[in-house]
Short mmCIF file of C-alpha atoms and ligand atoms in Angstrom, two decimals:
data_model
loop_
_atom_site.label_atom_id
_atom_site.label_comp_id
_atom_site.label_asym_id
_atom_site.label_seq_id
_atom_site.Cartn_x
_atom_site.Cartn_y
_atom_site.Cartn_z
CA UNK A 202 -6.14 -18.40 -13.23
CA UNK A 203 -7.14 -18.72 -9.81
CA UNK A 204 -5.30 -15.86 -7.95
CA UNK A 205 -4.45 -16.01 -4.39
CA UNK A 206 -3.18 -12.95 -2.38
CA UNK A 207 -1.14 -14.00 0.91
CA UNK A 208 -1.12 -10.65 2.72
CA UNK A 209 -1.17 -9.07 6.51
CA UNK A 210 -1.41 -6.05 8.16
CA UNK A 211 1.27 -7.52 10.33
CA UNK A 212 5.18 -8.03 9.37
CA UNK A 213 6.81 -11.17 10.58
CA UNK A 214 3.87 -13.40 10.72
CA UNK A 215 4.56 -15.96 8.06
CA UNK A 216 3.11 -14.75 4.87
CA UNK A 217 6.13 -15.55 2.49
CA UNK A 218 6.42 -19.18 4.36
CA UNK A 219 2.80 -19.73 3.88
CA UNK A 220 2.57 -18.65 0.32
CA UNK A 221 5.61 -20.74 -0.46
CA UNK A 222 4.08 -24.00 1.27
CA UNK A 223 0.70 -23.33 -0.19
CA UNK A 224 2.38 -23.19 -3.61
CA UNK A 225 4.01 -26.59 -3.03
CA UNK A 226 0.99 -27.95 -1.61
CA UNK A 227 -1.22 -27.07 -4.71
CA UNK A 228 1.31 -28.17 -6.99
CA UNK A 229 1.52 -31.42 -5.25
CA UNK A 230 -2.25 -31.85 -5.64
CA UNK A 231 -1.45 -31.54 -9.44
CA UNK A 232 -1.89 -27.86 -10.25
CA UNK A 233 0.74 -25.78 -12.10
CA UNK A 234 1.43 -23.14 -9.72
CA UNK A 235 3.35 -19.75 -10.09
CA UNK A 236 4.71 -17.80 -6.87
CA UNK A 237 4.99 -14.25 -7.60
CA UNK A 238 6.83 -12.04 -5.00
CA UNK A 239 5.72 -8.31 -4.55
CA UNK A 240 7.96 -7.83 -1.64
CA UNK A 241 11.23 -5.87 -2.13
CA UNK A 242 12.60 -8.34 0.47
CA UNK A 243 12.84 -10.56 -2.36
CA UNK A 244 12.59 -13.60 -0.18
CA UNK A 245 10.09 -15.86 -1.88
CA UNK A 246 12.43 -17.19 -4.37
CA UNK A 247 14.70 -18.62 -1.58
CA UNK A 248 12.00 -21.13 -0.77
CA UNK A 249 12.16 -22.59 -4.20
CA UNK A 250 15.84 -23.08 -4.43
CA UNK A 251 16.82 -19.85 -6.24
CA UNK A 252 20.42 -19.00 -5.18
CA UNK A 253 20.89 -15.98 -2.92
CA UNK A 254 23.09 -14.46 -5.53
CA UNK A 255 20.43 -14.73 -8.39
CA UNK A 256 19.14 -11.24 -8.16
CA UNK A 257 16.89 -11.58 -11.45
CA UNK A 258 13.35 -10.48 -11.10
CA UNK A 259 10.44 -8.61 -12.72
CA UNK A 260 10.58 -5.34 -10.87
CA UNK A 261 13.87 -4.02 -12.21
CA UNK A 262 12.71 -4.67 -15.75
CA UNK A 263 8.99 -3.59 -15.36
CA UNK A 264 9.51 -0.14 -16.87
CA UNK A 265 10.78 -1.53 -20.26
CA UNK A 266 9.52 -5.04 -20.37
CA UNK A 267 5.68 -5.09 -20.46
CA UNK A 268 5.05 -8.93 -19.94
CA UNK A 269 6.33 -9.77 -16.79
CA UNK A 270 6.21 -13.40 -17.56
CA UNK A 271 9.45 -13.18 -19.34
CA UNK A 272 11.19 -13.03 -15.51
CA UNK A 273 9.65 -16.23 -14.81
CA UNK A 274 12.35 -18.94 -13.35
CA UNK A 275 11.49 -22.55 -13.42
CA UNK A 276 12.10 -24.79 -10.56
CA UNK A 277 12.11 -28.15 -11.94
CA UNK A 278 8.40 -29.36 -10.82
CA UNK A 279 5.13 -27.94 -11.17
CA UNK A 280 6.18 -24.63 -9.48
CA UNK A 281 7.32 -21.51 -11.33
CA UNK A 282 8.63 -18.38 -9.54
CA UNK A 283 8.48 -14.72 -10.44
CA UNK A 284 10.97 -13.31 -8.17
CA UNK A 285 10.88 -9.40 -7.37
CA UNK A 286 14.55 -9.20 -7.96
CA UNK A 287 17.41 -7.11 -6.55
CA UNK A 288 16.55 -3.43 -7.30
CA UNK A 289 17.78 -0.04 -6.75
CA UNK A 290 15.84 2.30 -4.74
CA UNK A 291 14.94 4.43 -7.62
CA UNK A 292 13.61 1.06 -9.33
CA UNK A 293 11.28 0.38 -6.35
CA UNK A 294 9.86 3.76 -5.98
CA UNK A 295 9.45 4.12 -10.04
CA UNK A 296 7.70 0.50 -9.87
CA UNK A 297 5.42 1.84 -6.85
CA UNK A 298 4.40 4.86 -8.78
CA UNK A 299 3.57 3.07 -11.85
CA UNK A 300 1.31 0.47 -9.44
CA UNK A 301 -0.33 3.42 -8.04
CA UNK A 302 -0.85 5.80 -10.96
CA UNK A 303 -1.22 3.56 -13.95
CA UNK A 304 -4.48 1.59 -13.89
CA UNK A 305 -3.45 -0.71 -16.67
CA UNK A 306 0.20 -1.31 -15.36
CA UNK A 307 -0.24 -4.61 -13.41
CA UNK A 308 -2.82 -6.09 -15.64
CA UNK A 309 -0.65 -5.75 -18.45
CA UNK A 310 2.37 -7.02 -16.65
CA UNK A 311 0.58 -9.92 -15.52
CA UNK A 312 -1.56 -10.30 -18.76
CA UNK A 313 0.25 -13.70 -20.16
CA UNK A 314 -0.03 -15.40 -16.70
CA UNK A 315 -3.42 -14.33 -15.77
CA UNK A 316 -4.78 -15.49 -19.20
CA UNK A 317 -2.97 -18.87 -18.78
CA UNK A 318 -5.38 -21.60 -18.57
CA UNK A 319 -5.65 -23.45 -15.43
CA UNK A 320 -2.37 -21.93 -13.64
CA UNK A 321 -2.92 -21.27 -10.17
CA UNK A 322 -1.12 -18.02 -9.08
CA UNK A 323 -0.06 -17.46 -5.42
CA UNK A 324 1.24 -13.93 -4.65
CA UNK A 325 3.11 -12.84 -1.34
CA UNK A 326 2.99 -9.21 -0.43
CA UNK A 327 4.95 -6.92 2.09
CA UNK A 328 3.15 -6.49 5.40
CA UNK A 329 0.31 -3.71 5.88
CA UNK A 330 -1.31 -1.59 2.96
CA UNK A 331 0.78 -1.05 -0.19
CA UNK A 332 0.44 -0.26 -3.94
CA UNK A 333 0.79 -3.80 -5.21
CA UNK A 334 -1.83 -5.20 -2.91
CA UNK A 335 -4.35 -2.59 -3.87
CA UNK A 336 -3.67 -2.94 -7.58
CA UNK A 337 -3.89 -6.62 -7.60
CA UNK A 338 -6.86 -6.99 -5.38
CA UNK A 339 -9.69 -6.43 -8.18
CA UNK A 340 -8.07 -9.39 -9.86
CA UNK A 341 -7.67 -11.66 -6.93
CA UNK A 342 -9.87 -14.50 -6.42
CA UNK A 343 -9.10 -15.13 -2.80
CA UNK A 344 -7.07 -13.17 -0.18
CA UNK A 345 -5.43 -15.10 2.84
CA UNK A 346 -4.59 -12.88 5.66
CA UNK A 347 -1.91 -14.15 7.85
CA UNK A 348 -2.02 -13.61 11.73
CA UNK A 349 -0.01 -15.04 14.67
CA UNK A 350 -1.64 -16.20 17.73
CA UNK A 351 -0.40 -13.05 19.86
CA UNK A 352 -1.88 -9.72 21.20
CA UNK A 353 0.17 -7.80 18.31
CA UNK A 354 -1.82 -9.56 15.47
CA UNK A 355 -5.08 -9.41 17.70
CA UNK A 356 -4.63 -5.41 17.97
CA UNK A 357 -4.56 -5.19 13.93
CA UNK A 358 -7.55 -6.95 13.28
CA UNK A 359 -9.51 -3.58 13.07
CA UNK A 360 -7.35 -2.93 10.07
CA UNK A 361 -8.92 -5.55 8.13
CA UNK A 362 -12.37 -4.95 9.50
CA UNK A 363 -12.21 -1.36 8.77
CA UNK A 364 -11.10 -2.04 5.23
CA UNK A 365 -7.53 -0.07 5.46
CA UNK A 366 -5.40 -2.76 4.11
CA UNK A 367 -6.54 -1.74 0.49
CA UNK A 368 -9.06 0.87 1.01
CA UNK A 369 -12.14 -1.37 0.34
CA UNK A 370 -13.39 -4.70 1.47
CA UNK A 371 -10.76 -7.50 0.73
CA UNK A 372 -12.20 -9.50 -1.73
CA UNK A 373 -15.49 -9.60 -3.86
CA UNK A 374 -14.93 -13.23 -5.45
CA UNK A 375 -14.07 -16.17 -3.22
CA UNK A 376 -13.80 -13.95 -0.35
CA UNK A 377 -10.91 -13.39 2.44
CA UNK A 378 -9.83 -15.94 5.08
CA UNK A 379 -7.61 -15.81 7.99
CA UNK A 380 -4.57 -18.36 8.79
CA UNK A 381 -3.55 -18.24 12.36
CA UNK A 382 0.18 -19.01 12.24
CA UNK A 383 2.50 -20.34 14.83
CA UNK A 384 -0.08 -21.28 17.43
CA UNK A 385 1.62 -22.91 20.40
CA UNK A 386 -0.72 -24.91 22.87
CA UNK A 387 2.04 -24.63 25.76
CA UNK A 388 1.61 -21.00 25.86
CA UNK A 389 -1.64 -19.78 27.51
CA UNK A 390 -1.47 -16.37 25.60
CA UNK A 391 -1.28 -18.59 22.30
CA UNK A 392 -4.25 -20.69 23.59
CA UNK A 393 -6.39 -17.86 24.47
CA UNK A 394 -5.75 -15.82 21.31
CA UNK A 395 -6.32 -18.85 19.27
CA UNK A 396 -9.63 -19.51 20.99
CA UNK A 397 -10.61 -15.83 20.71
CA UNK A 398 -10.01 -15.78 17.03
CA UNK A 399 -12.00 -18.99 16.52
CA UNK A 400 -14.95 -17.44 17.75
CA UNK A 401 -14.45 -14.04 16.29
CA UNK A 402 -13.68 -15.25 12.98
CA UNK A 403 -15.98 -18.42 12.51
CA UNK A 404 -15.61 -19.95 9.35
CA UNK A 405 -13.37 -17.09 7.97
CA UNK A 406 -10.53 -18.78 9.66
CA UNK A 407 -9.58 -21.29 7.25
CA UNK A 408 -6.64 -22.88 9.49
CA UNK A 409 -4.42 -22.86 12.35
CA UNK A 410 -0.65 -23.57 11.79
CA UNK A 411 1.08 -24.85 14.76
CA UNK A 412 4.43 -23.22 15.71
CA UNK A 413 6.98 -25.89 14.49
CA UNK A 414 10.68 -25.65 14.27
CA UNK A 415 10.63 -27.91 11.22
CA UNK A 416 8.98 -24.82 9.28
CA UNK A 417 12.14 -22.62 9.97
CA UNK A 418 14.43 -25.53 9.19
CA UNK A 419 12.75 -26.28 6.16
CA UNK A 420 13.00 -22.60 4.91
CA UNK A 421 16.90 -22.84 5.84
CA UNK A 422 17.21 -25.68 3.51
CA UNK A 423 15.12 -24.20 0.94
CA UNK A 424 12.79 -26.97 0.85
CA UNK A 425 9.08 -27.47 1.48
CA UNK A 426 7.57 -28.66 4.73
CA UNK A 427 6.27 -31.63 2.87
CA UNK A 428 9.71 -32.72 1.45
CA UNK A 429 11.63 -31.71 4.68
CA UNK A 430 9.28 -33.01 7.45
CA UNK A 431 6.19 -34.66 5.70
CA UNK A 432 4.93 -35.93 9.20
CA UNK A 433 5.30 -32.58 11.11
CA UNK A 434 2.27 -30.85 12.41
CA UNK A 435 2.84 -27.91 10.32
CA UNK A 436 2.97 -30.21 7.31
CA UNK A 437 -0.39 -31.38 8.11
CA UNK A 438 -1.88 -27.93 9.15
CA UNK A 439 -0.81 -26.50 5.81
CA UNK A 440 -2.17 -29.53 3.89
CA UNK A 441 -5.56 -28.85 5.28
CA UNK A 442 -5.44 -25.24 4.42
CA UNK A 443 -4.49 -26.10 0.61
CA UNK A 444 -7.34 -28.46 0.46
CA UNK A 445 -9.51 -25.60 1.77
CA UNK A 446 -8.20 -23.16 -0.85
CA UNK A 447 -8.63 -25.90 -3.48
CA UNK A 448 -12.30 -26.33 -2.43
CA UNK A 449 -12.90 -22.48 -2.32
CA UNK A 450 -11.64 -21.79 -5.70
CA UNK A 451 -13.00 -24.90 -7.37
CA UNK A 452 -9.60 -26.17 -8.68
CA UNK A 453 -9.81 -28.92 -10.89
CA UNK A 454 -6.31 -30.52 -12.08
CA UNK A 455 -5.22 -31.62 -15.34
CA UNK A 456 -4.16 -28.05 -17.06
CA UNK A 457 -2.23 -27.23 -20.21
CA UNK A 458 1.28 -27.38 -20.62
CA UNK A 459 2.68 -24.40 -18.87
CA UNK A 460 6.11 -25.16 -20.23
CA UNK A 461 5.03 -24.09 -23.83
CA UNK A 462 4.59 -20.56 -22.45
CA UNK A 463 7.95 -20.26 -21.00
CA UNK A 464 11.27 -19.24 -22.34
CA UNK A 465 13.78 -21.76 -20.93
CA UNK A 466 15.70 -19.90 -18.09
N1 ATP B 75 4.31 -22.36 11.87
C1 ATP B 75 5.74 -21.77 12.05
N2 ATP B 75 6.33 -22.33 12.86
C2 ATP B 75 7.88 -22.02 13.18
N3 ATP B 75 8.41 -20.76 12.57
C3 ATP B 75 7.82 -20.32 11.84
C4 ATP B 75 6.38 -20.82 11.23
N4 ATP B 75 5.86 -19.67 10.29
C5 ATP B 75 6.95 -19.02 10.03
N5 ATP B 75 8.02 -19.27 10.66
C6 ATP B 75 9.01 -18.60 10.79
O1 ATP B 75 9.06 -17.13 11.17
C7 ATP B 75 9.77 -16.18 10.43
C8 ATP B 75 8.91 -15.22 9.61
O2 ATP B 75 8.34 -16.02 8.54
P1 ATP B 75 8.21 -15.47 7.27
O3 ATP B 75 9.54 -14.62 6.59
O4 ATP B 75 7.35 -16.36 6.18
O5 ATP B 75 7.18 -13.91 7.73
P2 ATP B 75 6.66 -12.68 6.80
O6 ATP B 75 5.21 -12.43 7.09
O7 ATP B 75 6.56 -12.99 5.39
O8 ATP B 75 7.49 -11.64 6.99
P3 ATP B 75 7.79 -10.11 6.27
O9 ATP B 75 6.61 -9.44 6.99
O10 ATP B 75 8.84 -9.86 6.85
O11 ATP B 75 7.33 -10.31 4.89
C9 ATP B 75 10.60 -17.03 9.52
O12 ATP B 75 11.91 -17.36 10.07
C10 ATP B 75 9.82 -18.65 9.45
O13 ATP B 75 10.73 -19.46 9.29
MG1 MG B 76 7.53 -12.13 3.76
#
C-alpha cells in the first residue's frame, strides 16, 4: 500500500492537478490507484469525471462510518476516488477535531485501503499545515511538495526546512521530494527561480513541470493530461515524475483484484 501525500505550504500551486495526473500516470503503468481528497474544496473528484452535483464523500459520514472505504467511488478504470464530499461547517470542524485528538481515527478510517495489497494511494491536501496532513504523515511512504517557479513559493521554503508543515521532518520512509510546477522559460523570474531551486534542492527536486495551457484545459474537461494532450510538454514532465515515484516506492504491478473489496457504487 504505498501512500503518497501531495502537499505544499502554498495554495494554488497545482497540488490537486498533480495528485490527479500522478494517479492517472500510475494507473497507466498498471497499478490500482486510490486518490483521496483531504481538502474541503472537494475538487479532486472533478479530475476523474465525478459530476459537480455528486456531493458524496467520506468526511460527512466519518463520525459514524468507521471504514471510509465505503465511500469510494469507481471511475471505470484502474482508478478509485475517495472524495471529501460536501459537508457542513459543523461536519468539517468535527472531522478536524477527530483527526487532531484521536490518534486512531485516521488509521481506522483508512484501515481497509491501507491493508489492501499493492494498492497505491495518492492523497491530496489543502495548502499549509493541517490536521489531516499531520495525522497521515506517520503512515506516508512519500511526500511530494509542489511549488511554483515564483518568489512566493521561494519565500515559503523555510516552512519545509524548519518542519513547520507537520511539526516534524516530512517523511522518514522514502523521503520528501519537490515538484516545481508551471515553470515558464519565457519569463526571466521563472527561469531564475527554477535554476535556484535546482541548485538548492539538488536530487530532492523530483521534477519540473512546464506551464502548459493544456493542463488547465484537461482539468476543465475532467480528463487526464495523458488523454487530453498526450504529446504536451506537461504530459511528458508528469510521466517522468511518475517514473521516479514508481522507482522511489519500488512499485511492481500485477496486484490483487481491487473490485472485490469495493461495493458497487
Ligand atoms: N503546469 C500547469 N500549467 C498550467 N496551468 C496549471 C498547471 N498546473 C496547474 N495549473 C492550473 O493552476 C490552477 C491551480 O491548480 P490546482 O487547483 O491543482 O492547485 P492547488 O495547489 O490544488 O490549489 P489549492 O491550494 O486551492 O488546493 C488550476 O487552474 C490548474 O488548471
Ligand atoms: Mg487543491
